[in-house]
Amino acid sequence: TAQLASSPEPFGLKTRILDQQEESTPTRRLAWRWIFGVASTLAVLLLIAQFTGLLRPAKPTNLTAEYTREMTSFIQMAPPLAMESNDLGEIKSWLAKNAEPPPTVPARLAALRPLGCRVLSFRGHDVTLICFAREGKRLAHLFTVDRAAMPQMKPGDKPVFANDNGWMTATWAEADRVYMVTMQGSRAALEQYLPNA
């Protein structure tokens, strides 16, 4: 210690030490500022994403329920028909010219008096609608759409039944089409118009 204290201080040592401290301090400050800036930016982006819903988990959609609700809401207001006829053959011919191939109408539904048809849309897919007269002033409606609009519907599965404000519906798939019959009344009354009834 005595020898170290008695040895002369190297020239410029103190200046070099102080100079290195002055250089390192701004560098550290800049590094911390950069880290803080990045963290702040990420926090702001996260808040924006949460606010706009980008990070919210997507709600599972039930396309069958959406389709049923949309089509049923349409017929509840006595829809105008694009083509009116009591001849099912004429109706099918009109549909063949204006939309998808005409649907296969269940036998007991085909036995009713047809009133006419029109073409609707669901998620960019054409939907055909044929209206039939039942007893009294009641109606039965047959909707068909390409199965690509509702790929979860599989041919051979049992019909999906639903009740929407007194309108009973049955939806099923055959080949590349999805069919839905809807009418006011009970499930038992509706079932008699389905295939294999």
Short mmCIF file of N, CA and C in Angstrom, two decimals, residues 35-45:
data_model
loop_
_atom_site.label_atom_id
_atom_site.label_comp_id
_atom_site.label_asym_id
_atom_site.label_seq_id
_atom_site.Cartn_x
_atom_site.Cartn_y
_atom_site.Cartn_z
N ILE A 35 -35.30 1.00 -24.91
CA ILE A 35 -36.10 -0.10 -24.34
C ILE A 35 -37.44 0.41 -23.86
N PHE A 36 -37.45 1.54 -23.17
CA PHE A 36 -38.69 2.11 -22.66
C PHE A 36 -39.61 2.52 -23.82
N GLY A 37 -39.02 3.07 -24.88
CA GLY A 37 -39.82 3.46 -26.05
C GLY A 37 -40.48 2.27 -26.72
N VAL A 38 -39.72 1.18 -26.88
CA VAL A 38 -40.27 -0.03 -27.49
C VAL A 38 -41.39 -0.60 -26.62
N ALA A 39 -41.14 -0.65 -25.31
CA ALA A 39 -42.15 -1.18 -24.40
C ALA A 39 -43.42 -0.33 -24.42
N SER A 40 -43.26 0.98 -24.47
CA SER A 40 -44.41 1.88 -24.52
C SER A 40 -45.20 1.68 -25.81
N THR A 41 -44.48 1.55 -26.92
CA THR A 41 -45.14 1.34 -28.21
C THR A 41 -45.93 0.04 -28.21
N LEU A 42 -45.32 -1.03 -27.67
CA LEU A 42 -46.02 -2.32 -27.60
C LEU A 42 -47.26 -2.24 -26.72
N ALA A 43 -47.16 -1.51 -25.62
CA ALA A 43 -48.31 -1.35 -24.73
C ALA A 43 -49.45 -0.62 -25.43
N VAL A 44 -49.10 0.44 -26.17
CA VAL A 44 -50.13 1.20 -26.90
C VAL A 44 -50.78 0.32 -27.97
N LEU A 45 -49.96 -0.44 -28.72
CA LEU A 45 -50.51 -1.33 -29.75
C LEU A 45 -51.41 -2.39 -29.15
#
